[in-house]
Each structure stands twice: as C-alpha cells, then as structure tokens.
mmCIF file of C-alpha atoms in Angstrom:
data_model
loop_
_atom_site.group_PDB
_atom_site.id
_atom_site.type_symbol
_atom_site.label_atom_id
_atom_site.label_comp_id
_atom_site.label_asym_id
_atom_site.label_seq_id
_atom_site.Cartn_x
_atom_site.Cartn_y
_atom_site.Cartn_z
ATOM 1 C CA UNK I 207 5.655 0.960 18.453
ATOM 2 C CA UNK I 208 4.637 -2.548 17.318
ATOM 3 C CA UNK I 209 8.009 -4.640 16.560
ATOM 4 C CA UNK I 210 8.299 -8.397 14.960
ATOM 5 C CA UNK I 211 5.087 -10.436 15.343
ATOM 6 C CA UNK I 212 1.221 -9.542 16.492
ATOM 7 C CA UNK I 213 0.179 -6.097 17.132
ATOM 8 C CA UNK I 214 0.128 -5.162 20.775
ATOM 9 C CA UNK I 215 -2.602 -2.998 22.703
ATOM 10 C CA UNK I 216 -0.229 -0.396 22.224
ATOM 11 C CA UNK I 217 -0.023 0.168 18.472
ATOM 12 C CA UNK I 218 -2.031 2.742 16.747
ATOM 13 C CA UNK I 219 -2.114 2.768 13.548
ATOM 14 C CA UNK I 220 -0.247 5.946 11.961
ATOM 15 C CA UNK I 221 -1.543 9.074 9.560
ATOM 16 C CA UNK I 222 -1.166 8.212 5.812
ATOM 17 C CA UNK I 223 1.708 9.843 4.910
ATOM 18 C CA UNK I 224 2.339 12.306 1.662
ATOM 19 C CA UNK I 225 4.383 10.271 -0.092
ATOM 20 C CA UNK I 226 1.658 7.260 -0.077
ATOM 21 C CA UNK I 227 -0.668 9.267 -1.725
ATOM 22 C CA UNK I 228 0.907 11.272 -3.815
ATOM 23 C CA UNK I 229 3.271 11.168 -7.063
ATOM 24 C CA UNK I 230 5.715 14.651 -6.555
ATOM 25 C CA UNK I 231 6.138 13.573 -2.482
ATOM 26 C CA UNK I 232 7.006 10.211 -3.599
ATOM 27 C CA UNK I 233 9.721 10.966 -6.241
ATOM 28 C CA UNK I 234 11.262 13.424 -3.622
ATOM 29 C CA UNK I 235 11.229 10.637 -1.256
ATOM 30 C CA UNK I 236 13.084 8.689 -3.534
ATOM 31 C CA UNK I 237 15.626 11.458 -3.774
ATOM 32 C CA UNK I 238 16.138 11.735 -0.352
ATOM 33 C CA UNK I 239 16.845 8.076 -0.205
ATOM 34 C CA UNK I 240 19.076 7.709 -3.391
ATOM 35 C CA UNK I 241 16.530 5.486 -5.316
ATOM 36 C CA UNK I 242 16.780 5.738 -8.663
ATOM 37 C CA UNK I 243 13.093 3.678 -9.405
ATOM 38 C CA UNK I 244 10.582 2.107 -8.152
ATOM 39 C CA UNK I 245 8.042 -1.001 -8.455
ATOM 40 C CA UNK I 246 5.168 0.721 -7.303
ATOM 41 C CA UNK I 247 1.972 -2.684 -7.054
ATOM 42 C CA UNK I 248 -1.254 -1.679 -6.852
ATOM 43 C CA UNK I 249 -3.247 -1.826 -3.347
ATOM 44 C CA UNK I 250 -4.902 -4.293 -2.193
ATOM 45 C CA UNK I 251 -8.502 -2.798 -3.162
ATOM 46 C CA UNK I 252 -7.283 -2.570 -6.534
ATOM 47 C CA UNK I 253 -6.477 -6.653 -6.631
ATOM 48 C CA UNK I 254 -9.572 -7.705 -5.247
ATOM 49 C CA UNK I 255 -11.933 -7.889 -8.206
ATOM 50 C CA UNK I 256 -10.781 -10.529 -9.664
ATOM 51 C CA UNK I 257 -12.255 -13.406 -7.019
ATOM 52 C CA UNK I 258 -15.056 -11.005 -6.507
ATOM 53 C CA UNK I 259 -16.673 -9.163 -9.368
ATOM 54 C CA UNK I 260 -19.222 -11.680 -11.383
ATOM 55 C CA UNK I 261 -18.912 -12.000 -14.304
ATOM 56 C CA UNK I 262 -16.801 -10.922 -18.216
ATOM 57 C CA UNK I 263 -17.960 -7.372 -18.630
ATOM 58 C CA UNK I 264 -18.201 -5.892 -15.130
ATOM 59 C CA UNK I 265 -14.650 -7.455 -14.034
ATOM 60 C CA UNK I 266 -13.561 -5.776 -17.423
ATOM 61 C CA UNK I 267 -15.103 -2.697 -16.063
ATOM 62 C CA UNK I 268 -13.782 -2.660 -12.526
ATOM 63 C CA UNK I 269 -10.030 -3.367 -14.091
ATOM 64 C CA UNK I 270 -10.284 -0.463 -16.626
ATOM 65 C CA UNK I 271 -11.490 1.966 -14.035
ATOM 66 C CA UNK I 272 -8.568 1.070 -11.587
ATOM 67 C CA UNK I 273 -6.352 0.980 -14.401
ATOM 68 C CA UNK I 274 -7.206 4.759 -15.083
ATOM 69 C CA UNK I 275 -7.224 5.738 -11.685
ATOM 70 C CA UNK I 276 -3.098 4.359 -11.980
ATOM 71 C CA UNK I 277 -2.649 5.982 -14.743
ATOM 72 C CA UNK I 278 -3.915 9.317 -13.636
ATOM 73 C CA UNK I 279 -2.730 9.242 -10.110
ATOM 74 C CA UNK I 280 0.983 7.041 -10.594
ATOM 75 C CA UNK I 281 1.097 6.943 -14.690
ATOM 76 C CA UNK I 282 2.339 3.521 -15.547
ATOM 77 C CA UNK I 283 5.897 4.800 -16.065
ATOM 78 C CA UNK I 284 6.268 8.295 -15.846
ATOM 79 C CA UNK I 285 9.381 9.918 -15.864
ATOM 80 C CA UNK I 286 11.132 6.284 -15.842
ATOM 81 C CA UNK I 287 11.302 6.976 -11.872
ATOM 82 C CA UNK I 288 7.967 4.916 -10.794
ATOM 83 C CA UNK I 289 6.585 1.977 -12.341
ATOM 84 C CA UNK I 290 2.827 0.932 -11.734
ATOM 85 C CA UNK I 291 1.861 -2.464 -12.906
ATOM 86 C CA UNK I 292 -1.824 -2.263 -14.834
ATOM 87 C CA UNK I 293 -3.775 -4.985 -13.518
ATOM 88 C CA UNK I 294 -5.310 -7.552 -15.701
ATOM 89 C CA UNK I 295 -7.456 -10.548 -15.572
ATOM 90 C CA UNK I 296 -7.441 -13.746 -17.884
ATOM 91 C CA UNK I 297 -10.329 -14.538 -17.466
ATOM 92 C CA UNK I 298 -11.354 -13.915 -21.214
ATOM 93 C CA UNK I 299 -8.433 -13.677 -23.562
ATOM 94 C CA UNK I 300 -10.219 -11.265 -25.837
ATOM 95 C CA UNK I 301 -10.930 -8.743 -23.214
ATOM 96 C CA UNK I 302 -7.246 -9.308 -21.947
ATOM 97 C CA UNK I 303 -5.998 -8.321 -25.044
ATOM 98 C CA UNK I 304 -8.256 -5.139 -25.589
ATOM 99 C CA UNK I 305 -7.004 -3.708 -21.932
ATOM 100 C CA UNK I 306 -3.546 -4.791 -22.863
ATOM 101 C CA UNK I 307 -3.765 -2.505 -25.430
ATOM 102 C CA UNK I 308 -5.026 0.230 -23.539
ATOM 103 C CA UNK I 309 -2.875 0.293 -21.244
ATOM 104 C CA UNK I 310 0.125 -0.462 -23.305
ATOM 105 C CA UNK I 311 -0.635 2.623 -24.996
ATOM 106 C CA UNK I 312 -0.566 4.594 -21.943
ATOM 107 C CA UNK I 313 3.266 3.799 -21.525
ATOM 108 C CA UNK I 314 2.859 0.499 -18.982
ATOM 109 C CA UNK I 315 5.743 -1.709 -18.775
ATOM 110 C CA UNK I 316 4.428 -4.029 -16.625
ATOM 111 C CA UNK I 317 1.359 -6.139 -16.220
ATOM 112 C CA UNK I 318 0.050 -8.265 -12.817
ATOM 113 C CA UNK I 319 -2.042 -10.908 -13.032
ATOM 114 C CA UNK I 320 -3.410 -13.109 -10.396
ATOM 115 C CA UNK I 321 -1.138 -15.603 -8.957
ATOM 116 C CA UNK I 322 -1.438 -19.028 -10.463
ATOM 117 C CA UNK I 323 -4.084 -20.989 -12.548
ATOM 118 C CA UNK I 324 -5.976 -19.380 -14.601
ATOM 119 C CA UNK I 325 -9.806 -20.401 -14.827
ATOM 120 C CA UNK I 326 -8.309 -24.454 -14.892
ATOM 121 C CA UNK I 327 -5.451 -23.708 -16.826
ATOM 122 C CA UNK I 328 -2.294 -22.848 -16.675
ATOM 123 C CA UNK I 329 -1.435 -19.322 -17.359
ATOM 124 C CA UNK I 330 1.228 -20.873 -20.081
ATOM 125 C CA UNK I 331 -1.744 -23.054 -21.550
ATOM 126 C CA UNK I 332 -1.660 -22.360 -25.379
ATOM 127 C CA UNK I 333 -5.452 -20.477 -24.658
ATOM 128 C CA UNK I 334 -3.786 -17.779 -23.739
ATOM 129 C CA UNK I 335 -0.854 -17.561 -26.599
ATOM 130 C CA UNK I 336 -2.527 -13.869 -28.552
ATOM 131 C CA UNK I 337 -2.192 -12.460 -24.799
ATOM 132 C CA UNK I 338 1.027 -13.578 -24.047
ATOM 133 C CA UNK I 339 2.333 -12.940 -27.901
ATOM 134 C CA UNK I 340 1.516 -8.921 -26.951
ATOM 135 C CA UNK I 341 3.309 -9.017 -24.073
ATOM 136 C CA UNK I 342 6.244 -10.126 -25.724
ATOM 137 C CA UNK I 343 5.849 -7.762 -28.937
ATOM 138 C CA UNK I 344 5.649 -5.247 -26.264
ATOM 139 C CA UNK I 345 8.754 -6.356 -23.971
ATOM 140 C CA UNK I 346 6.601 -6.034 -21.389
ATOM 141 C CA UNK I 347 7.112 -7.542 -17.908
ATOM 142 C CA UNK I 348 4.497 -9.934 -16.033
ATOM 143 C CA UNK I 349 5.641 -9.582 -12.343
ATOM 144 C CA UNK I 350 4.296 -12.077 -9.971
ATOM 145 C CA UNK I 351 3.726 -11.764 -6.088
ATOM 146 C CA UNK I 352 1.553 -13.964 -3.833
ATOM 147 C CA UNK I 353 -2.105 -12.322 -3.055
ATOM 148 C CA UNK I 354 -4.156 -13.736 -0.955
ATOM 149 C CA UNK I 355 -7.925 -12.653 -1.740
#
C-alpha cells in the first residue's frame, strides 16, 4: 500500500471500483457512509479541452458532448443527492451563454470554468457580464478548484 509521498515499487494501482462508475453504487455508497450529497467534478479528461481543442466551434463541441455524457451518466442534480458541475469555457461569451442554457435546462446547479484569466481578462471583466447575469438569474454556483492542464 502506497502511504504519504511518491509511489513505491510496491504499489499497484487498484480495479475501478462500482461506485466510480456508476450512479445507483454511488448513492448507496453515500448511504453507507451517512452523506447526505455530493460535489461530484468532472475527470480530468473531461477538463482538458479547454488548453487543447483549437479553436470556437470544436471546443463548443467537445464541451457539449462531455456535458451530455454528465448528464446521462451523473445528471447534473438528480435526486438532490449528487451534483455534477457542467463544464464551460469563456472563451466566446455567446457560445457560453447558449451551453449555459442547455445545461441549465437539464437541472445543473453548478458550472466550472477554468481557473483564472480568461483569454487576457479577468473572468469579472465587464466582457463577460450576459454570462455571468445568467448565472445569477439562475442562482447558479461557479465552483473553482486549481487544474493544472
């Protein structure tokens, strides 16, 4: 068993477990433990396009696809037990907006964005107001946690 600090020649890596793939087997996880609800982020595969896909419309693409693929798999807040943030970009306000929507409608409550600036600006810069001015109308909740691409 690997403890505190680097892997040792010892560790082996173990099987994915139920509950890490799978909605019911998580919930009666979280029954055994006495947890109420969960924050549920999105892998890492599903953060990634955001320094790597080129371009407006195939980011858009790749973040609508994985946003399904929540959705179907998680839902964004089903049951009130698990909450999956959608993942979003900024890096075109319009297109923000349109997946905010989408998702929105689908019953998320949450939203992640990459950490910090935003294309040279800050994510509070005034560019972004019609995307921010949803999330508000919506109460919805921009969680933030550090990524490293």
């Amino acid at each position: 068993q690997m403890k505190w600090g680097q892997p040792t020649e010892g560790y082996e890596l173990e099987d994915l477990r139920p509950e890490y793939l799978d909605r019911d087997a998580r919930v009666a996880l979280m029954d055994d433990q006495q947890v109420d609800a969960a924050l549920l982020y999105p892998a890492t595969m599903g953060t990634m396009a955001e320094p790597h896909v080129r371009g407006v419309r195939p980011l858009y693409a790749n973040l609508h696809a994985y946003n399904e693929f929540l959705h179907d798999t998680w839902g964004f807040a089903r049951d009130g037990r698990i909450y999956t943030p959608a993942v979003l970009s900024l890096r075109d306000v319009d297109e923000a907006v349109a997946e905010l929507e989408y998702v929105l409608a689908r019953g998320a409550k949450f939203v992640m964005l990459q950490a910090g600036p935003a294309y040279g600006r800050s994510p509070a810069h005034p560019h972004f107001d019609p995307f921010w001015a949803r999330i508000d109308e919506a109460k919805a909740t921009v969680p933030q946690r550090e990524q490293r691409p």
